Short mmCIF file of C-alpha atoms in Angstrom, two decimals:
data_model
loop_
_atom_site.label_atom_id
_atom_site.label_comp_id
_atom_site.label_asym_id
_atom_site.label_seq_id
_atom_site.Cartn_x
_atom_site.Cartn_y
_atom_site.Cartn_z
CA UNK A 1 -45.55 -10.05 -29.12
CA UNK A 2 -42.72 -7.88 -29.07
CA UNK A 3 -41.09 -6.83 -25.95
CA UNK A 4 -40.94 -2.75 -24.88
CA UNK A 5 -37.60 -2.10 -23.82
CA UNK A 6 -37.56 1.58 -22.12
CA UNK A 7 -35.06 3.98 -23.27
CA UNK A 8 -32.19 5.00 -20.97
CA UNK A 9 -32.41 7.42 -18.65
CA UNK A 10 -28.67 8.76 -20.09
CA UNK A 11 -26.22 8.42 -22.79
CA UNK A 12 -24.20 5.53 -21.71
CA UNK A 13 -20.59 6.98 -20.57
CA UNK A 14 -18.41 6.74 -23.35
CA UNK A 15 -15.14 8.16 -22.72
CA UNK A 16 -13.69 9.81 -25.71
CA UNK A 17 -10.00 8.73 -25.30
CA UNK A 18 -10.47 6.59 -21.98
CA UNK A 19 -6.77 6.67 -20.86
CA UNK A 20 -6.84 10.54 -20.25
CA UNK A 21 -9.88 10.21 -17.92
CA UNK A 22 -9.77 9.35 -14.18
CA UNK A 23 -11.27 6.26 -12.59
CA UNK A 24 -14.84 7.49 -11.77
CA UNK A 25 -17.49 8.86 -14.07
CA UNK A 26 -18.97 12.10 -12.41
CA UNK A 27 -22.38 10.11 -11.37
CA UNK A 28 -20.30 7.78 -9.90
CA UNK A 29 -18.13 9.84 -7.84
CA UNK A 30 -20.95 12.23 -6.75
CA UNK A 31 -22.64 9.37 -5.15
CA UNK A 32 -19.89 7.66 -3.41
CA UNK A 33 -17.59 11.04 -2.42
CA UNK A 34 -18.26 14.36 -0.82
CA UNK A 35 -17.57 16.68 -4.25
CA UNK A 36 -14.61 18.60 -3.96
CA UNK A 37 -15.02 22.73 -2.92
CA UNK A 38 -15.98 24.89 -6.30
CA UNK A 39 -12.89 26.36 -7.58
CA UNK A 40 -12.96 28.54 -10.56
CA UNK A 41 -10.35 26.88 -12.38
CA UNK A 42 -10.61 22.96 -13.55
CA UNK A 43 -7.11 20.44 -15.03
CA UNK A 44 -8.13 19.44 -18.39
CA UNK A 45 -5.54 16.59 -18.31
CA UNK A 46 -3.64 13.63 -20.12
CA UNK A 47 -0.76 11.41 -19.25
CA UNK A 48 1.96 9.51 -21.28
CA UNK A 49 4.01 7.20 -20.01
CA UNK A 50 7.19 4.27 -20.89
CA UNK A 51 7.74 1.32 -19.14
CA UNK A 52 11.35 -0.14 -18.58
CA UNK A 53 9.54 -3.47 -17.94
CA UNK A 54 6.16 -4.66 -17.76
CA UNK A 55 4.40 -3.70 -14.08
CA UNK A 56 4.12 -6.69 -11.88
CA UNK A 57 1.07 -8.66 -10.96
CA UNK A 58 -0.51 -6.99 -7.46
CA UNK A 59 -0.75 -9.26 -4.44
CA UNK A 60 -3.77 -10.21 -2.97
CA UNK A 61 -5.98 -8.47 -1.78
CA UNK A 62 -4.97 -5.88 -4.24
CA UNK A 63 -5.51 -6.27 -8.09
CA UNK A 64 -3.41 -5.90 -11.05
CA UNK A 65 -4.20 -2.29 -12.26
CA UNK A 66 -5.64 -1.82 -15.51
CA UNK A 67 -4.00 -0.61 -18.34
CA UNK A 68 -6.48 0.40 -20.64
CA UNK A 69 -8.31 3.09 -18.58
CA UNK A 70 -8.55 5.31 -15.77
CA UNK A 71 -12.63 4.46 -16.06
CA UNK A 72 -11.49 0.65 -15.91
CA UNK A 73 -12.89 -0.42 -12.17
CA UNK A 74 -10.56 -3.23 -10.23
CA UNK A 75 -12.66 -5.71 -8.99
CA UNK A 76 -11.97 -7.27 -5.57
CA UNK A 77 -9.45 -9.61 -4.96
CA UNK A 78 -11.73 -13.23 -4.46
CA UNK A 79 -9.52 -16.07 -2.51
CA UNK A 80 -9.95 -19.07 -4.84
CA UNK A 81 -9.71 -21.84 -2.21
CA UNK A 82 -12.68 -22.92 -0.29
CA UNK A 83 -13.14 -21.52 3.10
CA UNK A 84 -11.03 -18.19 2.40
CA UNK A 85 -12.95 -15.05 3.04
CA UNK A 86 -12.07 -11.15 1.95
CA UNK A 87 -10.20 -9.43 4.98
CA UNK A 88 -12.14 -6.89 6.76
CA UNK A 89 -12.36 -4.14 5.08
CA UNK A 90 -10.82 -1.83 7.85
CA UNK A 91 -7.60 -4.27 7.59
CA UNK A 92 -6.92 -2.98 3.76
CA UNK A 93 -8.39 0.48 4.25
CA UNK A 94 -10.98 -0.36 1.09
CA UNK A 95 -8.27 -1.59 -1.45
CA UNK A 96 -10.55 -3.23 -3.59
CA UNK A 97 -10.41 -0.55 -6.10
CA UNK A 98 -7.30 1.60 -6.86
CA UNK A 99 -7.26 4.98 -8.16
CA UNK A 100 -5.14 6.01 -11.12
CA UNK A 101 -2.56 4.28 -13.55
CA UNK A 102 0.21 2.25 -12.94
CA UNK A 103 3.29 2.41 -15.13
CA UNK A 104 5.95 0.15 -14.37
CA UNK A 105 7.17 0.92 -10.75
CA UNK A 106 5.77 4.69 -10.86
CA UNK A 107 2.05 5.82 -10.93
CA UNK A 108 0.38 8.70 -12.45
CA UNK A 109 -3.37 10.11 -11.13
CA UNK A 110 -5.39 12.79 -13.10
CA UNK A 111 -9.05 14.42 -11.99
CA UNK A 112 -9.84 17.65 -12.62
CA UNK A 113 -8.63 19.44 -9.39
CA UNK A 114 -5.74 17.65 -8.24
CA UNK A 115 -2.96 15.45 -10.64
CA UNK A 116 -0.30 12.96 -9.09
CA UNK A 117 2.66 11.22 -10.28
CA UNK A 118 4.98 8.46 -7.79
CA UNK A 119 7.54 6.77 -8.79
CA UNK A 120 8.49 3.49 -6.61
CA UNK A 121 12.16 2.80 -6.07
CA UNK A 122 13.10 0.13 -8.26
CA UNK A 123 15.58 -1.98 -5.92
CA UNK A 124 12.61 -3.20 -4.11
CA UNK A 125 11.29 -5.46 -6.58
CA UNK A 126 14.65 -7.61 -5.89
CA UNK A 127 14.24 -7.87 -1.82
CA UNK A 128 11.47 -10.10 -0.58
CA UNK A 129 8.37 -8.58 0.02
CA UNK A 130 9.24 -5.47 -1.87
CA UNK A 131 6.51 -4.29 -4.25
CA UNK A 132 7.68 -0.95 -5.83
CA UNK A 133 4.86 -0.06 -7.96
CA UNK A 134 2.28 -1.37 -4.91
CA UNK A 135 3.81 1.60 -3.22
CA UNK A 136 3.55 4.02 -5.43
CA UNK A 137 -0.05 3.38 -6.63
CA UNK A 138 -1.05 3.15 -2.98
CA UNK A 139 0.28 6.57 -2.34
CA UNK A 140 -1.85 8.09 -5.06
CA UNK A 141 -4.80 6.07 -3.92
CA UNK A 142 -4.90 6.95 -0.67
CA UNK A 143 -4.01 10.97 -0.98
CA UNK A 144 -6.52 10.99 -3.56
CA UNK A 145 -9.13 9.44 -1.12
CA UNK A 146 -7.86 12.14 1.43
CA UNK A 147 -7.94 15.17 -1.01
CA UNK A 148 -11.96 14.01 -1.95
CA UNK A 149 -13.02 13.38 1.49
CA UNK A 150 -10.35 13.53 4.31
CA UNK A 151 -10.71 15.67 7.01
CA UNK A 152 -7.85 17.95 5.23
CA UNK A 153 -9.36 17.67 1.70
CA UNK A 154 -11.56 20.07 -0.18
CA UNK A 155 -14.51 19.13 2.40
CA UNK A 156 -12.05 21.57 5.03
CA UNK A 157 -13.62 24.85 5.58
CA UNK A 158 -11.92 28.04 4.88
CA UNK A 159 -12.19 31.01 6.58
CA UNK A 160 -10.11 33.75 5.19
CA UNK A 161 -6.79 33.71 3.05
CA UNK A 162 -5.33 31.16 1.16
CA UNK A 163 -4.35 28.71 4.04
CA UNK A 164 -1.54 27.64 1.97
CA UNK A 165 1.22 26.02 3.50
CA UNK A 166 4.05 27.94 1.38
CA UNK A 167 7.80 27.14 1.75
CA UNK A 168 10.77 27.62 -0.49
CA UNK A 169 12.62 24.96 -3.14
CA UNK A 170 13.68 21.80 -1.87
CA UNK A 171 16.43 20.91 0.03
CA UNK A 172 18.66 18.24 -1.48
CA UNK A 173 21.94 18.05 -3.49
CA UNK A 174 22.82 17.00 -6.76
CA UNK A 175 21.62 13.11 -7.66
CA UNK A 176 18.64 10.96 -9.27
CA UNK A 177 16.12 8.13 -8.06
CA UNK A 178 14.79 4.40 -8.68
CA UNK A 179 17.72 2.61 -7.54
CA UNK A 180 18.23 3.88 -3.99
CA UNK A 181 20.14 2.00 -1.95
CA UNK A 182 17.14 2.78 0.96
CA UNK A 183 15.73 -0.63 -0.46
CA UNK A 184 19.32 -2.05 1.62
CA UNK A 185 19.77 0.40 4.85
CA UNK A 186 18.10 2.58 6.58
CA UNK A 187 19.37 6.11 5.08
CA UNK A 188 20.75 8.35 7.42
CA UNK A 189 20.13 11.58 8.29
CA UNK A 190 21.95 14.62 9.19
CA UNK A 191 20.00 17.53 10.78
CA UNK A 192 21.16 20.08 8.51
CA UNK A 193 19.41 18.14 5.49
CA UNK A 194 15.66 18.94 6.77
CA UNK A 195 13.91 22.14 6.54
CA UNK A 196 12.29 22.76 9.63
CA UNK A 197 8.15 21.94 9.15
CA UNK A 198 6.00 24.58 7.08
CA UNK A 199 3.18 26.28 8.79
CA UNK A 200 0.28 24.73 9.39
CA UNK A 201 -2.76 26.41 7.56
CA UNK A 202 -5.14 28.45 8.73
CA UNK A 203 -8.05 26.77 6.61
CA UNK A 204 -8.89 24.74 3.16
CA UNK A 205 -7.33 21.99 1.74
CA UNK A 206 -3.89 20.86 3.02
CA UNK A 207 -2.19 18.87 0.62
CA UNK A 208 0.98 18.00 2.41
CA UNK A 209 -1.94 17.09 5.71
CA UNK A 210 -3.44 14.95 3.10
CA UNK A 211 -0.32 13.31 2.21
CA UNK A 212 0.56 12.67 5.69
CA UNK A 213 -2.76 10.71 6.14
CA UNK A 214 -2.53 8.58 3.13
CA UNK A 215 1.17 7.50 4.28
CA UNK A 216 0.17 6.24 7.30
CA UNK A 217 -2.68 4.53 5.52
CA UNK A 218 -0.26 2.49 3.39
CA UNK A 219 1.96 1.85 6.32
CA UNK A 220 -1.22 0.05 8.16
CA UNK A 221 -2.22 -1.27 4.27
CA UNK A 222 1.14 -3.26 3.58
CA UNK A 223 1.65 -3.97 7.24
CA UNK A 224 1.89 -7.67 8.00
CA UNK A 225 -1.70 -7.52 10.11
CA UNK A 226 -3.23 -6.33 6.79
CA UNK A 227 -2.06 -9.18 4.77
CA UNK A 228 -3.73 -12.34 6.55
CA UNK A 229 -6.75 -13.45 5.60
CA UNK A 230 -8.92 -15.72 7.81
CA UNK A 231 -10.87 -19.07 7.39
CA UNK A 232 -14.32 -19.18 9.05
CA UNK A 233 -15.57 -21.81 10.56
CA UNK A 234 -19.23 -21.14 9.40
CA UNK A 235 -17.91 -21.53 5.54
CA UNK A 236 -16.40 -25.19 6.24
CA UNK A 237 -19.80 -26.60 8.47
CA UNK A 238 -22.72 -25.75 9.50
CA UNK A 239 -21.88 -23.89 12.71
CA UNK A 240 -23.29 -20.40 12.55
CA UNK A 241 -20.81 -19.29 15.27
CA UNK A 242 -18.42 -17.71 12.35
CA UNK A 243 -15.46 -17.85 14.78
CA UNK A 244 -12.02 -17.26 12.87
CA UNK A 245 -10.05 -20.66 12.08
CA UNK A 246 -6.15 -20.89 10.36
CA UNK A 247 -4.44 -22.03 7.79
CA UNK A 248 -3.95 -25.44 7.26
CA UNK A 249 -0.67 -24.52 5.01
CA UNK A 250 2.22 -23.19 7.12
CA UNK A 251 3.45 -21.69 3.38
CA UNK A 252 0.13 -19.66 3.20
CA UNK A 253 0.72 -18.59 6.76
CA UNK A 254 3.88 -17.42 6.10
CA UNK A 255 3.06 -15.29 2.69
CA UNK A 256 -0.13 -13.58 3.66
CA UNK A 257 1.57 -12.53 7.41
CA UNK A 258 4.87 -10.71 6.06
CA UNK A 259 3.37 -7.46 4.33
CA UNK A 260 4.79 -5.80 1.68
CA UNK A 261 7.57 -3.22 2.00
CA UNK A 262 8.75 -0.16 -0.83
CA UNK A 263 9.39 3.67 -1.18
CA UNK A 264 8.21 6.06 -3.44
CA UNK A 265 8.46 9.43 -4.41
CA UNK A 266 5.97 11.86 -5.11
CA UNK A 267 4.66 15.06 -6.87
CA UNK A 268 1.39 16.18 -6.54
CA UNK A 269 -0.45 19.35 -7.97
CA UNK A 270 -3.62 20.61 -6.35
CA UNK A 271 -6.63 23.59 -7.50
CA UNK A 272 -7.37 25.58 -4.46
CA UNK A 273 -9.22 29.06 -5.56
CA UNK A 274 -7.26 30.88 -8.15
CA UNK A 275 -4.17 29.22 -6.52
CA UNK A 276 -2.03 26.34 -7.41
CA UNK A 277 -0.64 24.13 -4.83
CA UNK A 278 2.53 21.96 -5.85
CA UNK A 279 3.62 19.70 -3.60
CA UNK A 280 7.08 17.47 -4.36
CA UNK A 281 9.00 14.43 -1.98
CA UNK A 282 11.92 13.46 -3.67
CA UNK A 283 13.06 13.37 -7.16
CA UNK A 284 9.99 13.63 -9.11
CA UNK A 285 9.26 17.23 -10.79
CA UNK A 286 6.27 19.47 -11.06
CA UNK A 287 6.37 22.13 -13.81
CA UNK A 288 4.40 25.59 -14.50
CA UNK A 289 4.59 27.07 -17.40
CA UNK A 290 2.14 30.52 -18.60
CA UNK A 291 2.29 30.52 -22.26
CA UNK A 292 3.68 32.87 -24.42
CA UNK A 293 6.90 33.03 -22.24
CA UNK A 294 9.50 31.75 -24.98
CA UNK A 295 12.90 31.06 -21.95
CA UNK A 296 11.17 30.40 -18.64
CA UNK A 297 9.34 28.34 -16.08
CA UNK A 298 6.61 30.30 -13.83
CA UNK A 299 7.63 27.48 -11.70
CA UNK A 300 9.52 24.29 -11.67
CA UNK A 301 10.29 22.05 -7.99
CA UNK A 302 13.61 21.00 -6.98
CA UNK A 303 14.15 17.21 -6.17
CA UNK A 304 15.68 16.45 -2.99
CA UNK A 305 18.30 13.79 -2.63
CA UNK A 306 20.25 12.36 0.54
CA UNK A 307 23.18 11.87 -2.08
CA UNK A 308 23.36 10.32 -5.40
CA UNK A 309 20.85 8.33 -6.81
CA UNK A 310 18.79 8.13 -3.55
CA UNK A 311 16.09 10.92 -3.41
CA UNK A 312 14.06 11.20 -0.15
CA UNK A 313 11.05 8.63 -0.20
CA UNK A 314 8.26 7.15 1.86
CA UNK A 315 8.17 4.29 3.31
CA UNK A 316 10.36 1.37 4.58
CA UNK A 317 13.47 2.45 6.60
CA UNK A 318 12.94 5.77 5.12
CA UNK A 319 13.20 8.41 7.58
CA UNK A 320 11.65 11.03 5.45
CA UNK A 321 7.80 12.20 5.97
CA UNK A 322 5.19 14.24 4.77
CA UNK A 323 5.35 16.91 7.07
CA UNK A 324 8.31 16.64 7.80
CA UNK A 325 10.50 16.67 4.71
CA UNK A 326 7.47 17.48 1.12
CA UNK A 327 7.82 21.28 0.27
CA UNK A 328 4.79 22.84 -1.01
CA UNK A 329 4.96 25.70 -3.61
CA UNK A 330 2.12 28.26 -4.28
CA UNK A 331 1.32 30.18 -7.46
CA UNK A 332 -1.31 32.18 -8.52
CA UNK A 333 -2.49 30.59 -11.81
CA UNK A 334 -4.47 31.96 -15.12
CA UNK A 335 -6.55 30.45 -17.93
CA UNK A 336 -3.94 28.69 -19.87
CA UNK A 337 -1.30 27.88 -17.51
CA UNK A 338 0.06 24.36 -18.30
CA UNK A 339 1.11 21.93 -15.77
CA UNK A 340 3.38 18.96 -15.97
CA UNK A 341 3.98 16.62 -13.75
CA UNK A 342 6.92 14.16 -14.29
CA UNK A 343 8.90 11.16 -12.36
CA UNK A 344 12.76 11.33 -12.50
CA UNK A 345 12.92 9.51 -15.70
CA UNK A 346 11.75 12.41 -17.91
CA UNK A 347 14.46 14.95 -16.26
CA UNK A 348 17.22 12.26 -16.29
CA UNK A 349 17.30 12.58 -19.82
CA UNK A 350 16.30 15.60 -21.30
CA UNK A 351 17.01 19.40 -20.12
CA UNK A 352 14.46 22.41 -19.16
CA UNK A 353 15.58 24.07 -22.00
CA UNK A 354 14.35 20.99 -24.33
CA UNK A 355 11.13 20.59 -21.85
CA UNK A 356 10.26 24.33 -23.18
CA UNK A 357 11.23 23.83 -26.57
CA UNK A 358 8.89 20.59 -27.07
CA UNK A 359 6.15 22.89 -25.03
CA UNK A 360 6.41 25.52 -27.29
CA UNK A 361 6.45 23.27 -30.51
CA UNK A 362 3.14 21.72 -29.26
CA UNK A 363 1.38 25.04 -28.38
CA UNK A 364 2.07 25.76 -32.41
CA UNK A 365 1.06 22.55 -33.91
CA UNK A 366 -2.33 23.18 -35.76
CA UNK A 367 -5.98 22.40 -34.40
CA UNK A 368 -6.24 19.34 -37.34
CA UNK A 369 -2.68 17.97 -36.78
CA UNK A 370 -3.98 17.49 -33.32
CA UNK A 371 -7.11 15.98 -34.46
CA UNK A 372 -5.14 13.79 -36.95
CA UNK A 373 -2.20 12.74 -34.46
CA UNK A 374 -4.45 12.09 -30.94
CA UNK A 375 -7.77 11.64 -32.50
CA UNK A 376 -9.08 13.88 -30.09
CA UNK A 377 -8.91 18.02 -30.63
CA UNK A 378 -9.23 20.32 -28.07
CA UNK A 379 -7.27 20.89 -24.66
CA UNK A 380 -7.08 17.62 -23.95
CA UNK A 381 -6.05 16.39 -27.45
CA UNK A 382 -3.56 18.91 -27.23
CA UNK A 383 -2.23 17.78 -23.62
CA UNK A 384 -2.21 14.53 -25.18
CA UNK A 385 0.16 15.52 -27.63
CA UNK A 386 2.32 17.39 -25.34
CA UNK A 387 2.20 14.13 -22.88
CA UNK A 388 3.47 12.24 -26.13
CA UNK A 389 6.09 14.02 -27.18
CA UNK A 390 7.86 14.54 -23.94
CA UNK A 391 7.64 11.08 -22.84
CA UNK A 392 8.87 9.82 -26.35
CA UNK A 393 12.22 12.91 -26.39
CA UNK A 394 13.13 11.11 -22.94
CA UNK A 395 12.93 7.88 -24.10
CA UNK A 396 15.28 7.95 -27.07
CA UNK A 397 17.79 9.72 -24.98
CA UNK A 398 17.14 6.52 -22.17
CA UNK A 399 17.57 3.60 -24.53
CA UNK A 400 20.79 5.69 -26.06
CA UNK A 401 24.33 4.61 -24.11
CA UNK A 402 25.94 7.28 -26.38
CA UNK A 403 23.59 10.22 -25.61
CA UNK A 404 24.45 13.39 -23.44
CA UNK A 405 21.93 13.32 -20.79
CA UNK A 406 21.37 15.89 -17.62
CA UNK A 407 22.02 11.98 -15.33
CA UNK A 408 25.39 11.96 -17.43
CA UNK A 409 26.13 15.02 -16.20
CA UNK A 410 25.22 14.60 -12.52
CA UNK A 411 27.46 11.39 -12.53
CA UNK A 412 30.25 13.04 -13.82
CA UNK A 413 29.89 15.86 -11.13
CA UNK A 414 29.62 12.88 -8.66
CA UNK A 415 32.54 11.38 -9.73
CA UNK A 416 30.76 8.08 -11.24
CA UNK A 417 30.91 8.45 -14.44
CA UNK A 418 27.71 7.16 -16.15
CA UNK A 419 27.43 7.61 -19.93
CA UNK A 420 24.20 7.99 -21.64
CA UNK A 421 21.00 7.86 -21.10
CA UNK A 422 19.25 6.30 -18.21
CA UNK A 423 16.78 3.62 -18.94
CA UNK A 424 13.82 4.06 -16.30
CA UNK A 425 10.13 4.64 -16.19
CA UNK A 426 9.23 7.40 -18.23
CA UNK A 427 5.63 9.24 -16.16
CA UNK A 428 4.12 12.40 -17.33
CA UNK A 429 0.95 13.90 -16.93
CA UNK A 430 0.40 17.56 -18.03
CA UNK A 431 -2.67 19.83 -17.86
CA UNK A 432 -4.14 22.91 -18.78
CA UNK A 433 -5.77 25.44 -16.51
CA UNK A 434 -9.06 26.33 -17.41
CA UNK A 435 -11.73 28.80 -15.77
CA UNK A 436 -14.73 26.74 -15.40
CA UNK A 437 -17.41 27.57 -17.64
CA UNK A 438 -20.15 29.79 -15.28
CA UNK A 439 -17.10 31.43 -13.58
CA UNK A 440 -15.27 32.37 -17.12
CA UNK A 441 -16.49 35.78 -17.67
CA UNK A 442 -17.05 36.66 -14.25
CA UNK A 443 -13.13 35.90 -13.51
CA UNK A 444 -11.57 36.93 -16.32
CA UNK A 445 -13.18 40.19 -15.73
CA UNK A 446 -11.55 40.47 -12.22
CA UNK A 447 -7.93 40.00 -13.55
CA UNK A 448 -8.20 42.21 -16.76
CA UNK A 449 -9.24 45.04 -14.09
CA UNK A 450 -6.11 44.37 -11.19
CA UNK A 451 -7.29 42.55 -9.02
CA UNK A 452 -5.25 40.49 -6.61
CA UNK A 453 -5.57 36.99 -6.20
CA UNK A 454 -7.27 36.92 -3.07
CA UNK A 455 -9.49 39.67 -4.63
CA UNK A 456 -10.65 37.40 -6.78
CA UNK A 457 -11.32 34.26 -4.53
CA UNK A 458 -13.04 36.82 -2.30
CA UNK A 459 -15.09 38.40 -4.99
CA UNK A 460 -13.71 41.78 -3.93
#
């Protein structure tokens, strides 16, 4: 007799080009997450990336991210000795699963209303206990967590006006990242280096508030309480009193009880109304760019450096913080508006002026050369593209000693002296704006006839 099998109540997900797509599925992130606050305006978004070396392992209880996919889950870390039992979840703040892509020692992050890129100081990876790309893809994690459903996320009621927490271009000097010598010392710092402390909002999402939250998530994350798991007593007899038991090794004792330490920068860009929020620590870069303009950036961050090679980061013996020390940038944004995010390593070796160039170039390349080249046509085939071809300009210039590079430069201006290129992880994720589909025609109307920005958030 043959057996009925009932049809699905859905397609099964199938991702068309899985690496451009974030973590979740939309069923899966409307049942788990308060959905973020309707904006008109949605990323459609891609990434590229180049690793200087392949990313390390993740310690327990975190996992080794996957490379293949943002709709990859992690599973949980499971102790493989008898007796060992998953810390509590509070201890690791629910690091079971990690959101976004790691790429050597940086991270990238991509949803459709807020993008991410860290990049972990390298010098880490040679102290004990240092974990640069841990850092960096906890930062994203946890801010992305925040932004979804913190109390300073999209979930935050607004009232009236933008609530944007609005400041001016960074603060630092001249310099680059991923070899800090904060990995060593504790940096110093001079009072004239920090801007004094935005504004707080008045209302909506806070992305520097979110920030701050997710910092001191990773703080208690890699701290050494988080880090030791227990033995119960119920899992080696048959007592039912489940009191907590140690190691037997003294080695074990020792590894799971020191927590990790690291610093990362980061750059994140945020959807809130017709407004976009870019929001920069350190050395990584956040572009906007409103096509046709053929010379010039409707926006581009500053990095921010305590001196030469050593941006200002989170973390260990850092005394740089979120609300202290990230500048947030506000722009009103339109359908089309492209948005890059980048670590240092894309900007260490090529200029703006190339950046716009290659942005141009791909805005011209024909719908089937897309097709062809990505496999995938569109906006986000086109993003792809765009994510391609900047990543792979920066990397010829990196692996070149000979080349003329904008790090070159800064050397030379520093008195050091560097020549070439410089080899490091190569992040970018870029995006186009797009008005979401029921608020096209409604919006678009609004701008062709004047109307401010907070006209059109307001609907008048």
């Amino acid at each position: 007799m043959p057996i009925h099998v009932p049809p699905l109540p859905r397609p099964p997900f199938r991702p068309l080009r899985p690496p451009l797509l974030h973590h979740l599925s939309a069923r899966t992130l409307a049942t788990t997450r308060p959905l973020p606050a309707p904006s008109p305006f949605a990323f459609i978004a891609s990434h590229s990336q180049f690793a200087k070396r392949p990313a390390r392992p993740f310690p327990p209880p975190f996992n080794t991210p996957a490379l293949s996919s943002f709709t990859d889950p992690l599973s949980a870390f499971k102790f493989s000795r008898p007796g060992y039992t998953r810390p509590q979840k509070e201890r690791t703040e629910g690091a079971s699963f990690l959101s976004g892509l790691t790429n050597g020692d940086d991270a990238v992050l991509a949803t459709s209303t807020h993008l991410g890129v860290a990049d972990g100081v390298g010098a880490w990876n040679t102290k004990a206990h240092g974990h640069a790309a841990l850092w960096s893809r906890l930062m994203l994690h946890y801010w992305s967590n925040e932004m979804l459903s913190g109390e300073w996320g999209f979930k935050r009621k607004c009232g009236d006006g933008n609530g944007g927490r609005i400041a001016g271009s960074g603060s630092g000097s001249s310099g680059s990242s991923s070899n800090s010598s904060a990995a060593e010392e504790t940096i110093s710092e001079t009072p004239s280096e920090s801007p004094p402390p935005p504004p707080t909002p008045t209302c909506g999402v806070d992305p520097i508030l979110c920030l701050q939250s997710a910092y001191e998530k990773v703080l208690s994350a890699t701290s050494k309480k988080a880090f030791h798991p227990t033995l119960t007593t119920s899992s080696l007899s048959s007592s039912s009193s489940g009191s907590d038991a140690t190691l037997d090794d003294p080695a074990d004792e020792e590894y799971y009880s020191a927590g990790w330490k690291g610093t990362t920068t980061i750059c994140t860009a945020v959807l809130k109304g017709p407004h976009l929020l870019l929001t920069n620590l350190g050395d990584s870069v956040g572009f906007v760019y409103r096509p046709p303009s053929p010379s010039t950036f409707l926006l581009r961050t500053r990095e921010q450096w305590h001196w030469f090679d050593c941006p200002r980061q989170l973390g260990t013996n850092s005394p740089d913080t979120p609300t202290k020390d990230a500048v947030l940038e506000s722009v009103d944004i339109q359908d089309g508006d492209i948005v890059i995010l980048a670590s240092d390593g894309l900007v260490d070796n090529i200029w703006d002026e190339e950046i716009l160039a290659i942005i141009r170039d791909v805005l011209a390349v024909p719908e089937a050369e897309v097709r062809e080249t990505i496999g995938e046509g569109g906006d986000r085939g086109r993003m792809a593209l765009l994510a391609d071809r900047l990543v792979e300009a920066a990397r010829v210039v990196a692996v070149d000693p000979c080349a003329e590079s904008p790090y070159m430069e800064r050397s030379i201006e520093e008195g050091v002296g560097i020549e070439g290129g410089k080899f490091d992880d190569i992040s970018v994720v870029t995006a186009v704006c797009r008005l979401r589909g029921e608020k096209r025609g409604e919006m678009r109307g609004r701008v062709e006839r004047g109307w401010t920005a907070e006209e059109v958030e307001r609907g008048g």
